[in-house]
PDB file of C-alpha atoms in Angstrom:
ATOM      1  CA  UNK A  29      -8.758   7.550  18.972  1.00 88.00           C
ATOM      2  CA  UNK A  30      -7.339   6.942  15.722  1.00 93.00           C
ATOM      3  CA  UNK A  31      -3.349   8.243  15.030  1.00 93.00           C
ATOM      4  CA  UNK A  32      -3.162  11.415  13.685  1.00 93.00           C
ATOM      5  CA  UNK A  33      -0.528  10.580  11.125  1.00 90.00           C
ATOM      6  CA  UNK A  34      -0.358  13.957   9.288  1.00 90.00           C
ATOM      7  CA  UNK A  35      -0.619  16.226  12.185  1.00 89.00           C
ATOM      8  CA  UNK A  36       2.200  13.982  13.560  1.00 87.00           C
ATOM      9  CA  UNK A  37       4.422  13.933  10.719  1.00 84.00           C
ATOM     10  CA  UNK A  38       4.259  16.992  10.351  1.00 84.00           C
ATOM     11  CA  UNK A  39       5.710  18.417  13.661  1.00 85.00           C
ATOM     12  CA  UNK A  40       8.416  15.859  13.452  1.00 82.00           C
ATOM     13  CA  UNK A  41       9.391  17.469  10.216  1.00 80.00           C
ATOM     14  CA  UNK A  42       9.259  21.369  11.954  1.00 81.00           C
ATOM     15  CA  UNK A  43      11.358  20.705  14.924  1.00 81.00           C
ATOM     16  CA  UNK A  44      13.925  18.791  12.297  1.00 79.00           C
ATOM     17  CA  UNK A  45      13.884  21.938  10.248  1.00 77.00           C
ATOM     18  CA  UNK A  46      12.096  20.300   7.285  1.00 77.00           C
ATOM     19  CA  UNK A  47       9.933  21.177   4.880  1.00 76.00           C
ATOM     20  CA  UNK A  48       6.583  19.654   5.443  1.00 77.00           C
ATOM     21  CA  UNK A  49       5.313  16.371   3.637  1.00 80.00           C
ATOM     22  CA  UNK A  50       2.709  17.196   1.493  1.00 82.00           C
ATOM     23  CA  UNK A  51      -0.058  14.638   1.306  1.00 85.00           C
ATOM     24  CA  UNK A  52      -2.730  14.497  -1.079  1.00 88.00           C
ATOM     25  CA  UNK A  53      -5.954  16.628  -0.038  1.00 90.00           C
ATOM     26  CA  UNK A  54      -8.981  15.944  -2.536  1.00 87.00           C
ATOM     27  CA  UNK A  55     -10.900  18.837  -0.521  1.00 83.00           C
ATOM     28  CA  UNK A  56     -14.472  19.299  -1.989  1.00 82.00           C
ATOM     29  CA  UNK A  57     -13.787  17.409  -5.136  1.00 84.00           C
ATOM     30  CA  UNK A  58     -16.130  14.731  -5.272  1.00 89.00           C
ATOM     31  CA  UNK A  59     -14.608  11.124  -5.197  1.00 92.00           C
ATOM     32  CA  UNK A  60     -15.518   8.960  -8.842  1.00 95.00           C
ATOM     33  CA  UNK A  61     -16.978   6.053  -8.752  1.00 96.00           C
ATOM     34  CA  UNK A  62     -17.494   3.386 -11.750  1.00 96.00           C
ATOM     35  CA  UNK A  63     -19.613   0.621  -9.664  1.00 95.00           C
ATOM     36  CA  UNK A  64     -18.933  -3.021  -9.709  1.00 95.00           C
ATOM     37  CA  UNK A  65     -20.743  -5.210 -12.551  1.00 90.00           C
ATOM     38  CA  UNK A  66     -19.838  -8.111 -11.432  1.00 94.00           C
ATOM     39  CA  UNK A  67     -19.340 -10.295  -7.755  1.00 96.00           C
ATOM     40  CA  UNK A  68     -16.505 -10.389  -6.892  1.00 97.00           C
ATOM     41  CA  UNK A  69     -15.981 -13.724  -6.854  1.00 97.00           C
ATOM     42  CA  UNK A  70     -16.225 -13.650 -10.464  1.00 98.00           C
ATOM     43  CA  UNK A  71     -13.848 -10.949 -11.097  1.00 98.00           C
ATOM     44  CA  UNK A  72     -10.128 -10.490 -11.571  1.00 98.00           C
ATOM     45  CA  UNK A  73      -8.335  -8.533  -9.276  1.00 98.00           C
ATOM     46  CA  UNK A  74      -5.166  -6.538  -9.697  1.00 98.00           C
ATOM     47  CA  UNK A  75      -3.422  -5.464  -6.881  1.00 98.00           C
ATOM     48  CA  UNK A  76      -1.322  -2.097  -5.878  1.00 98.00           C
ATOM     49  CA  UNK A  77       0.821  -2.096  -2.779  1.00 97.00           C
ATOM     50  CA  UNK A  78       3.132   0.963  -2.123  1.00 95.00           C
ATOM     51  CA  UNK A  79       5.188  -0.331   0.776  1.00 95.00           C
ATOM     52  CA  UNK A  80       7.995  -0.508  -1.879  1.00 95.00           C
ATOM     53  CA  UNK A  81       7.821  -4.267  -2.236  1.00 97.00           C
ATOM     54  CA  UNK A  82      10.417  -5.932  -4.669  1.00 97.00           C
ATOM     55  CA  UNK A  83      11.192  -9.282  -5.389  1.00 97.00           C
ATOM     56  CA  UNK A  84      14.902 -11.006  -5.468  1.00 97.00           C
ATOM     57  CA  UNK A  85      16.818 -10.389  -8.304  1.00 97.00           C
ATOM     58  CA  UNK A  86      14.575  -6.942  -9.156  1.00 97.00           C
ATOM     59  CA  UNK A  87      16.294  -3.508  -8.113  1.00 95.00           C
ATOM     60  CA  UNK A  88      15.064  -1.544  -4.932  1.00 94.00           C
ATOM     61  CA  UNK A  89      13.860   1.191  -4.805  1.00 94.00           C
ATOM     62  CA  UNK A  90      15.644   4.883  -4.186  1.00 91.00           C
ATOM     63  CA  UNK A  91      14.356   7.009  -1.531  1.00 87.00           C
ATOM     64  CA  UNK A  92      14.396  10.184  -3.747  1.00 88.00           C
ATOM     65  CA  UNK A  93      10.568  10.475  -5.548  1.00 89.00           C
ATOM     66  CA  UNK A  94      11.355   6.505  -7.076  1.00 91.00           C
ATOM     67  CA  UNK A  95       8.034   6.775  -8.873  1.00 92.00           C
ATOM     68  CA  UNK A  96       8.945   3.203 -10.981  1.00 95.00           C
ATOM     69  CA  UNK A  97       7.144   0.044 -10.512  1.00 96.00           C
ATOM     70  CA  UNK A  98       7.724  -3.375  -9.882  1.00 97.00           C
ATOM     71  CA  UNK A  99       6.250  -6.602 -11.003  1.00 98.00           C
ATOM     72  CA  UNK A 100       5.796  -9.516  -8.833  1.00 98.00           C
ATOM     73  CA  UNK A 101       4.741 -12.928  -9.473  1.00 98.00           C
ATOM     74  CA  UNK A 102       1.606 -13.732  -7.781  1.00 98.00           C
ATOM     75  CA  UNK A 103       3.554 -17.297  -7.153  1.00 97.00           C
ATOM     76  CA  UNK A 104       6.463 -15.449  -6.019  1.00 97.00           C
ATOM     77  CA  UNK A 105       7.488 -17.352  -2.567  1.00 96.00           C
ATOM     78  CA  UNK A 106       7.229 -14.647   0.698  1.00 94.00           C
ATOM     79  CA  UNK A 107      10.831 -15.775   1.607  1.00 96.00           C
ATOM     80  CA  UNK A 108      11.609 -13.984  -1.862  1.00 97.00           C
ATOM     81  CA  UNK A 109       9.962 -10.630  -1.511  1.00 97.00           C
ATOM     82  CA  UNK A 110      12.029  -7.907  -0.149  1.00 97.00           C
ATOM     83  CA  UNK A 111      11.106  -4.398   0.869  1.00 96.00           C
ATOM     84  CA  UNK A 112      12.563  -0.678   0.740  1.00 94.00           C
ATOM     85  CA  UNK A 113      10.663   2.518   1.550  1.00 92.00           C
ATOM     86  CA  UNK A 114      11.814   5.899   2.964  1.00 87.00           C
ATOM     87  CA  UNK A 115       9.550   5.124   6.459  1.00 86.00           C
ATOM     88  CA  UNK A 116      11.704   1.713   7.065  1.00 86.00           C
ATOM     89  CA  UNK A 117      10.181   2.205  10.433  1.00 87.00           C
ATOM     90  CA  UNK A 118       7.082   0.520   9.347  1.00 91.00           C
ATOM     91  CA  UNK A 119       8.323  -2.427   7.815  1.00 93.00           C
ATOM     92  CA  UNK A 120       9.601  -4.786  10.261  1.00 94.00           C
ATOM     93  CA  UNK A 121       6.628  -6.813  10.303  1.00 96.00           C
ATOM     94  CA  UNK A 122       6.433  -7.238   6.662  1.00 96.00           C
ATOM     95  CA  UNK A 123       9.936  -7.928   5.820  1.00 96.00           C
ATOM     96  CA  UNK A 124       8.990 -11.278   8.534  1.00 97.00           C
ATOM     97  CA  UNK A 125       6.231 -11.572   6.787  1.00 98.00           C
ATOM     98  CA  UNK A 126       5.081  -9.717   3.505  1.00 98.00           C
ATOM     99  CA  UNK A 127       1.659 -10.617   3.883  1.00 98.00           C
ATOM    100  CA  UNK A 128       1.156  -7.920   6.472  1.00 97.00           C
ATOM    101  CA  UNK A 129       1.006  -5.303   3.787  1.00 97.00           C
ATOM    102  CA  UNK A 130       1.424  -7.510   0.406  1.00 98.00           C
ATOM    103  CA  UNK A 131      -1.675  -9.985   1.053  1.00 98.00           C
ATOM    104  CA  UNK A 132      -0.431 -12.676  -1.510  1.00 98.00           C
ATOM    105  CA  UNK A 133      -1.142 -15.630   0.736  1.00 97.00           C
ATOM    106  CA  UNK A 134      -4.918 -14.325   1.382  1.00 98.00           C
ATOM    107  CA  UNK A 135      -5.932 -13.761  -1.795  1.00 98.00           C
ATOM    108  CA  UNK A 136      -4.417 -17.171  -3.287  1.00 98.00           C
ATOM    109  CA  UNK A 137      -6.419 -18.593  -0.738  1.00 98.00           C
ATOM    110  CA  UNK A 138      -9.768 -16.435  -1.444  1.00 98.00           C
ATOM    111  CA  UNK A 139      -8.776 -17.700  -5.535  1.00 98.00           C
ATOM    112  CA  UNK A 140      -8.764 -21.159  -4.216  1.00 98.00           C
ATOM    113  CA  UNK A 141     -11.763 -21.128  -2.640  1.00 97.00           C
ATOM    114  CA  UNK A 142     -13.376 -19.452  -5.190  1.00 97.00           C
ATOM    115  CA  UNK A 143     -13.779 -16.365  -3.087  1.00 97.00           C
ATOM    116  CA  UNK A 144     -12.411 -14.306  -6.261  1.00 98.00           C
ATOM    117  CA  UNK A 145     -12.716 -15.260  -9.574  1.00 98.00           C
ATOM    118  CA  UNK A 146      -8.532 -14.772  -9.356  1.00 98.00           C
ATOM    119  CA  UNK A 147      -5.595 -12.567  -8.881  1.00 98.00           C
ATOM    120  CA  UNK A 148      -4.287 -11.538 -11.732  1.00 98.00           C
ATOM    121  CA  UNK A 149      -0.797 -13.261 -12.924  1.00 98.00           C
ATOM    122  CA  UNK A 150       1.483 -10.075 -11.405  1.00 98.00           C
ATOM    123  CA  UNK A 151       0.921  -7.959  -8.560  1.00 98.00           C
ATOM    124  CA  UNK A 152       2.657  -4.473  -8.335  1.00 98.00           C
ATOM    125  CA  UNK A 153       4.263  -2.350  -5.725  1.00 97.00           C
ATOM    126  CA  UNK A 154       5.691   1.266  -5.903  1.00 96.00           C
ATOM    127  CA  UNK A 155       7.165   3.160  -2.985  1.00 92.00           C
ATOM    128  CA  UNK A 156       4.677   5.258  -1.673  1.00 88.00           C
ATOM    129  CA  UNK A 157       6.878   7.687   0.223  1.00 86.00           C
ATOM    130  CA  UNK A 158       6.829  10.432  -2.655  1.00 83.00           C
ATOM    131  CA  UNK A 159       7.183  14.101  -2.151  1.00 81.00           C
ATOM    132  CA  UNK A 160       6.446  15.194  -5.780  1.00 83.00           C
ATOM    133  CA  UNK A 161       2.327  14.917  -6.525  1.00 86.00           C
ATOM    134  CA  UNK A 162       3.408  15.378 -10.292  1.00 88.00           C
ATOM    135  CA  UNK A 163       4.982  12.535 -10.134  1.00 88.00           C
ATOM    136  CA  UNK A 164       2.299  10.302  -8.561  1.00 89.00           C
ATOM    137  CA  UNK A 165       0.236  11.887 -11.444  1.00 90.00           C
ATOM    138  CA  UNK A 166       2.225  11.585 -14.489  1.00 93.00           C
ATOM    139  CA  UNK A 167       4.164   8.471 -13.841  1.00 93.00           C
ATOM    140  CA  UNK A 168       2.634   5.694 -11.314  1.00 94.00           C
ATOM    141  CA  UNK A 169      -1.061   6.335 -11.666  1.00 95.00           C
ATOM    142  CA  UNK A 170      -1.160   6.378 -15.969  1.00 97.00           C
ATOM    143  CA  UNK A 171       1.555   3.557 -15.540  1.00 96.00           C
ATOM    144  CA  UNK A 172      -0.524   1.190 -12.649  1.00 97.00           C
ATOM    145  CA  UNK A 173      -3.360   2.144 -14.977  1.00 98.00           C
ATOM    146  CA  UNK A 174      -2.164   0.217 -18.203  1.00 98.00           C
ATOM    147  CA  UNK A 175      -0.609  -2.438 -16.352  1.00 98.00           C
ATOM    148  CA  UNK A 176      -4.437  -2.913 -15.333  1.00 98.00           C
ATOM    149  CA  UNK A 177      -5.992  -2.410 -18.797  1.00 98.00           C
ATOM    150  CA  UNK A 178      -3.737  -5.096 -19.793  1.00 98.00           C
ATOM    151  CA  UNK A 179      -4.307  -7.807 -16.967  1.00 98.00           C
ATOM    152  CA  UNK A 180      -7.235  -6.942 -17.812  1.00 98.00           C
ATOM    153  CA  UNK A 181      -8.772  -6.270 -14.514  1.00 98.00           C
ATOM    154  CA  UNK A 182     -12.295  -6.037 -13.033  1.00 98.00           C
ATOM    155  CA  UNK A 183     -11.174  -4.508 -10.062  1.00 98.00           C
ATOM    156  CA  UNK A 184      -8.018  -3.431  -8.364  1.00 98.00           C
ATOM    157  CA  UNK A 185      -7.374  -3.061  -4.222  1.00 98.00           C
ATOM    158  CA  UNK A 186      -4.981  -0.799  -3.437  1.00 97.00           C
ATOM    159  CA  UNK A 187      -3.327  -1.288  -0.223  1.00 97.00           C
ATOM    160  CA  UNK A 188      -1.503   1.969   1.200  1.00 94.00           C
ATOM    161  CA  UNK A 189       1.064   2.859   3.043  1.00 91.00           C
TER     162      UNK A 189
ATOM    163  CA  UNK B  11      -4.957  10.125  -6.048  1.00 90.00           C
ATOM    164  CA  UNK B  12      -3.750   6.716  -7.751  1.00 93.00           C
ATOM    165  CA  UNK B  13      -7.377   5.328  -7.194  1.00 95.00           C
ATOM    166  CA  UNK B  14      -9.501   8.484  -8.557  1.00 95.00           C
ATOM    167  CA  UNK B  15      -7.357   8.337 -11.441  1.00 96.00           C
ATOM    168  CA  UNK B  16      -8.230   4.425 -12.120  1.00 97.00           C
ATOM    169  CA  UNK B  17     -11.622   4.694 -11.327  1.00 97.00           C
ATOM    170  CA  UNK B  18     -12.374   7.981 -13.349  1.00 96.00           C
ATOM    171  CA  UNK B  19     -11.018   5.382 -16.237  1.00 97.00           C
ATOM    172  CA  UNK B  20     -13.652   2.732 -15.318  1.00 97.00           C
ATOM    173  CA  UNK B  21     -12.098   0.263 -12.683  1.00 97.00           C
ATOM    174  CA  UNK B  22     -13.525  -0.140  -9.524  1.00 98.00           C
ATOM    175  CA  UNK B  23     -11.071   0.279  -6.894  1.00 98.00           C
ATOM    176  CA  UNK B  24     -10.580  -0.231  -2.873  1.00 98.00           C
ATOM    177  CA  UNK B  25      -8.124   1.262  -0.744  1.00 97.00           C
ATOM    178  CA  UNK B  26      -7.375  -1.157   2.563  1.00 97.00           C
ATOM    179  CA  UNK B  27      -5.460   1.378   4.757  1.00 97.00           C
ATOM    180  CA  UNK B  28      -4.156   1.816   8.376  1.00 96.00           C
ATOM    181  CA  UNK B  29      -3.962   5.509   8.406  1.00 94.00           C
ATOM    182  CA  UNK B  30      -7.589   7.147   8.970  1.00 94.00           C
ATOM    183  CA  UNK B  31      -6.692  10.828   8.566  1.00 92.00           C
ATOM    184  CA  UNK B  32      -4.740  10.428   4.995  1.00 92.00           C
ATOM    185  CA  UNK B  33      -7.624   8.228   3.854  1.00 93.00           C
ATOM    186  CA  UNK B  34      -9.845  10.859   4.761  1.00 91.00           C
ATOM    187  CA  UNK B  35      -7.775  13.784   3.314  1.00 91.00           C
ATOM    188  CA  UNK B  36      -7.299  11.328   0.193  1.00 91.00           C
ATOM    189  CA  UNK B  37     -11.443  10.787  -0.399  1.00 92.00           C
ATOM    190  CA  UNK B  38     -10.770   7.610  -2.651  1.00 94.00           C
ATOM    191  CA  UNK B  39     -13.613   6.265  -3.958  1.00 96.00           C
ATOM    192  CA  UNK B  40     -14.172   3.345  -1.237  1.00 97.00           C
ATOM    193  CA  UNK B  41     -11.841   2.876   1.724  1.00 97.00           C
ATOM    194  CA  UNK B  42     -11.244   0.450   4.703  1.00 97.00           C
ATOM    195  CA  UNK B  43      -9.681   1.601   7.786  1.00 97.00           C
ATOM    196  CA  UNK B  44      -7.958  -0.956   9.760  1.00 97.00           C
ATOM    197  CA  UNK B  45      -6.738   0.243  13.253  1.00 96.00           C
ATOM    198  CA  UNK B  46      -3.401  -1.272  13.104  1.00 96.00           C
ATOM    199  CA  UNK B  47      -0.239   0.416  13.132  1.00 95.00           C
ATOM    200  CA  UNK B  48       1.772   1.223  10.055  1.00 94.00           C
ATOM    201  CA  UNK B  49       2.718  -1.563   7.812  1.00 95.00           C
ATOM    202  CA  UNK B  50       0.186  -3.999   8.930  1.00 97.00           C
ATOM    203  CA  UNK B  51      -3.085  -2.664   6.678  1.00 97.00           C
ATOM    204  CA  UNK B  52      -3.446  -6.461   5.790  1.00 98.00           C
ATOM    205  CA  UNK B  53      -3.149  -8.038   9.252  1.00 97.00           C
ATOM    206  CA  UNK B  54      -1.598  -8.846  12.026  1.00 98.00           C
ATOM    207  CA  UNK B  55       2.365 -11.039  11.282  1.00 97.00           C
ATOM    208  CA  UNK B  56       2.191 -14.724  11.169  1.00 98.00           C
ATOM    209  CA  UNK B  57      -1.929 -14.968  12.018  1.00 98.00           C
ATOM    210  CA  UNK B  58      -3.275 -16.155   9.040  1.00 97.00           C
ATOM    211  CA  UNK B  59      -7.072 -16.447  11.051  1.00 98.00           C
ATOM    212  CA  UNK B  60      -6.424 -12.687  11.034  1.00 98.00           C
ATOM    213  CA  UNK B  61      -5.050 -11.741   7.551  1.00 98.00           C
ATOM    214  CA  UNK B  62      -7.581 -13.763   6.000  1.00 98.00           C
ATOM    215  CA  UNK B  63     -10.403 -12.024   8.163  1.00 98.00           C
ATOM    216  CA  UNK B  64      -9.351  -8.591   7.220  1.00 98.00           C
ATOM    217  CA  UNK B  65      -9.281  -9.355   3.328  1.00 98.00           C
ATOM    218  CA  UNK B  66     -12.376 -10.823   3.435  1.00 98.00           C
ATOM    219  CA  UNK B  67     -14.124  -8.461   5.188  1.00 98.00           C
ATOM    220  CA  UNK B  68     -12.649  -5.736   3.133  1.00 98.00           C
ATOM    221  CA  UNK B  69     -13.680  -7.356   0.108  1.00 97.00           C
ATOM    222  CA  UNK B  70     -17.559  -7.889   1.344  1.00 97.00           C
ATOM    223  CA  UNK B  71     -17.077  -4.041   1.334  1.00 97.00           C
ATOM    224  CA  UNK B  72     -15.721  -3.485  -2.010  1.00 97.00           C
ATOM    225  CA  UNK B  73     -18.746  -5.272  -3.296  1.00 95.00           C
ATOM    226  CA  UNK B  74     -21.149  -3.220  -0.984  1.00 95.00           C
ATOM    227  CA  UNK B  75     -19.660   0.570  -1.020  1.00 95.00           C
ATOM    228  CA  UNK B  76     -22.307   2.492  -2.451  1.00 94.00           C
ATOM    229  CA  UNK B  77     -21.039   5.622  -0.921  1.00 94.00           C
ATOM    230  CA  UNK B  78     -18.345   7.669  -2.836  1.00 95.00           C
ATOM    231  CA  UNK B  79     -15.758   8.934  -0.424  1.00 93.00           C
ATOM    232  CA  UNK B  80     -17.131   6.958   2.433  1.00 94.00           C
ATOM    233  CA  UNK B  81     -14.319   5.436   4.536  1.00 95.00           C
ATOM    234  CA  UNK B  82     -15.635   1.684   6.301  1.00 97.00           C
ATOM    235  CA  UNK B  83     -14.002   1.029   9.519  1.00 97.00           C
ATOM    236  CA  UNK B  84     -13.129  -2.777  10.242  1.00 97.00           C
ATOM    237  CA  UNK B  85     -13.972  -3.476  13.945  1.00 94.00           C
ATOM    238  CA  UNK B  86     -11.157  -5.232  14.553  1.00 95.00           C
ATOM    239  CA  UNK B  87      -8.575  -4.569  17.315  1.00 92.00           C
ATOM    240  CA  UNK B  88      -4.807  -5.123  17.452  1.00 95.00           C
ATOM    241  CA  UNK B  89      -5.116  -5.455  21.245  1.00 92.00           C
ATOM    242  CA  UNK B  90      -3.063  -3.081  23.386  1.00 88.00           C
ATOM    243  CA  UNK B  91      -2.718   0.017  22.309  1.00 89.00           C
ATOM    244  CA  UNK B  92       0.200   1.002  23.118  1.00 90.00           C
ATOM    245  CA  UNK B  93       1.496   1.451  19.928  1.00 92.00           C
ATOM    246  CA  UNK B  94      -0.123   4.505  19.194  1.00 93.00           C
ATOM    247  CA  UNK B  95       1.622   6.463  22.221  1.00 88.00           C
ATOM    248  CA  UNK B  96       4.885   6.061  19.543  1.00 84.00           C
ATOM    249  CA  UNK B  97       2.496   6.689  16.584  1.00 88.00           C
ATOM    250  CA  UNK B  98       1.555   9.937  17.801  1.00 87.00           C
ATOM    251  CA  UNK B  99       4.955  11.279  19.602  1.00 83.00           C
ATOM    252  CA  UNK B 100       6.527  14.146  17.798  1.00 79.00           C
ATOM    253  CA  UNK B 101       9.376  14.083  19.561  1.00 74.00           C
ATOM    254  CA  UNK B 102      10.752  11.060  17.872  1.00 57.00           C
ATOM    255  CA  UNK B 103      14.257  11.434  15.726  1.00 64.00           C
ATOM    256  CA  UNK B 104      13.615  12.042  11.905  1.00 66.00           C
ATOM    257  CA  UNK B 105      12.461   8.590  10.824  1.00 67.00           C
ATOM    258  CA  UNK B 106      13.249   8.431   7.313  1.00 71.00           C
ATOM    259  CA  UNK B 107      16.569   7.454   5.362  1.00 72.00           C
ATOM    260  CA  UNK B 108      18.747   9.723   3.414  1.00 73.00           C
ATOM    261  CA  UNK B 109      17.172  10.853   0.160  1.00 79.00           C
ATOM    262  CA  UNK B 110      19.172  10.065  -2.946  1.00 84.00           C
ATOM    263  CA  UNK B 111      18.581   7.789  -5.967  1.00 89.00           C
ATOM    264  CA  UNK B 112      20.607   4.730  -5.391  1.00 91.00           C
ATOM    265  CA  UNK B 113      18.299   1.542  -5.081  1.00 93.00           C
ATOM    266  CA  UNK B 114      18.231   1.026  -1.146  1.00 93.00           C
ATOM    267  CA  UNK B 115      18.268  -2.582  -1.072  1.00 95.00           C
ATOM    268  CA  UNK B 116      16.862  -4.719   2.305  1.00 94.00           C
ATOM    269  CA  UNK B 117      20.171  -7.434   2.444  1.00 93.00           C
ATOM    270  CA  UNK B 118      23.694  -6.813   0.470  1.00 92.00           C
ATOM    271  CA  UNK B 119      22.837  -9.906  -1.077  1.00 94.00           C
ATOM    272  CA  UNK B 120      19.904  -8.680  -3.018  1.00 95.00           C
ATOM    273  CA  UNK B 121      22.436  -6.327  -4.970  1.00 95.00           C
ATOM    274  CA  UNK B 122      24.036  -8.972  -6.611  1.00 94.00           C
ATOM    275  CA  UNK B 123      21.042 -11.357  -7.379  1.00 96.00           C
ATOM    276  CA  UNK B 124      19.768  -7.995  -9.094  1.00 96.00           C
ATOM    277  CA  UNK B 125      22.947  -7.112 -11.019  1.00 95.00           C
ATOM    278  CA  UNK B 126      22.844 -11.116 -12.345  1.00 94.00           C
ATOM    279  CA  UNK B 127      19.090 -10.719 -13.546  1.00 95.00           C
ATOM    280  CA  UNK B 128      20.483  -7.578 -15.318  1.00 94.00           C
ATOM    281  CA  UNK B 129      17.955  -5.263 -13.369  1.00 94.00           C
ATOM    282  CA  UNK B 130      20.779  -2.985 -11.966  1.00 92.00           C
ATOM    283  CA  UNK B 131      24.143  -2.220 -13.357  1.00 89.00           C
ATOM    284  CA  UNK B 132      27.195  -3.242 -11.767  1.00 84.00           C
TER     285      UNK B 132
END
């Protein structure tokens, strides 16, 4: 059986006497889909993590709908990434060790082995824990978007949570 | 809804997540459900065997996916599951922190080395 996060959430929230989170339903809307042209170990890959990863000497992030983005180095050393999200909960793990949830040592790895053509120079990270929708609309997606257009990107993993 | 938008603009996109309900409710164009609790969606701490299985695997499925919406599941396990008895209690205190719009850094120390790179105002 697989957690029912939502369901979950949810009743925490009631019994605290808040208003529910709101999570994104697509309902009957078909997903897109722009297929892959090339193998992916000949393409560059951006990445997108929203555990609100940061790195030393950036600002964190603000648990009120923070809908900015960071930059990180692809080089940037795990000892110097930092997190900050609304669910701190989940991050003990990756604050020992980012690559939990920020997979910077894997795909350097699948670059050096030639297991993707490469990671592109930055990585990004916003804080996922966002109760405006708008905002996810207006501000992170067109923003992730031309950070991607200008990396240059073939494709782009997004890694949740 | 970040990944419909970039892939309704042309780029090919994967989610790698460890919550199968809001990947569902999300329908991104390709998803891979790892069964591992929050805040480990690319592996297990310190087992690089592991973390290096899971991207891999995820990204012989970004390659593959064929199947708009369709969510993969990663047979992998995290071993007990014990965690998910916590997971799924709703009788747990309110879990996140307060909600207001100063930067919520992880040490004191980070503070400064951000007001010296000039990224947050004394």
């Amino acid at each position: 059986m697989y957690v029912n996060y939502m369901k979950t959430i949810k009743e925490r929230y009631l019994k605290l006497g808040y208003q529910p989170y709101r999570w994104f339903h697509a309902g009957e809307d078909p997903a897109p889909f722009t297929p892959l042209y090339k193998k992916i170990e000949e393409c560059r890959l951006g990445l997108l993590s929203t555990s609100g990863a940061y790195s030393l000497g950036q600002s964190a992030y603000h648990y009120k709908d923070d809908s900015s983005l960071r930059s990180i180095e692809k080089n940037c050393s795990t000892e110097d990434i930092r997190f900050s999200h609304i669910t701190e909960n989940y991050l003990e793990n990756p604050r020992k060790d980012p690559n939990c949830i920020l997979p910077l040592g894997q795909l350097l790895r699948m670059e050096k082995e030639g297991k993707i053509g490469e990671l592109a120079d930055q990585v990004f990270s916003c804080m996922g824990g966002i109760y405006s929708q708008r905002k996810v609309l207006e501000d992170i997606a067109p923003n992730v978007y031309s950070r991607f257009l200008s990396q240059e990107v073939d494709v782009a993993l997004l890694v949740p949570m | 809804m970040v990944a419909r938008y970039l892939e309704e603009r042309g780029i090919p996109t994967l989610c790698l997540g460890s919550a199968h309900d809001i990947l569902l409710a999300g329908q991104a164009p390709r998803s891979v459900f790892l069964d591992y609790p929050l805040g480990h969606s690319c592996g297990k701490p310190f087992n690089e065997v592991n973390q290096y299985d899971v991207l891999t695997k995820a990204l012989e499925i970004f390659e593959a996916a064929d199947k708009p919406g369709h969510i993969e599941v990663l047979e992998l396990d995290w071993g007990s599951e014990d965690w998910k008895i916590q997971a799924s209690s709703t009788a747990a205190s309110d879990t996140r922190q307060p909600r207001d719009t100063s930067p919520q850094f992880q040490y004191p120390e980070d503070r400064d080395a951000a007001i010296e790179s000039g990224a947050v105002k004394a």
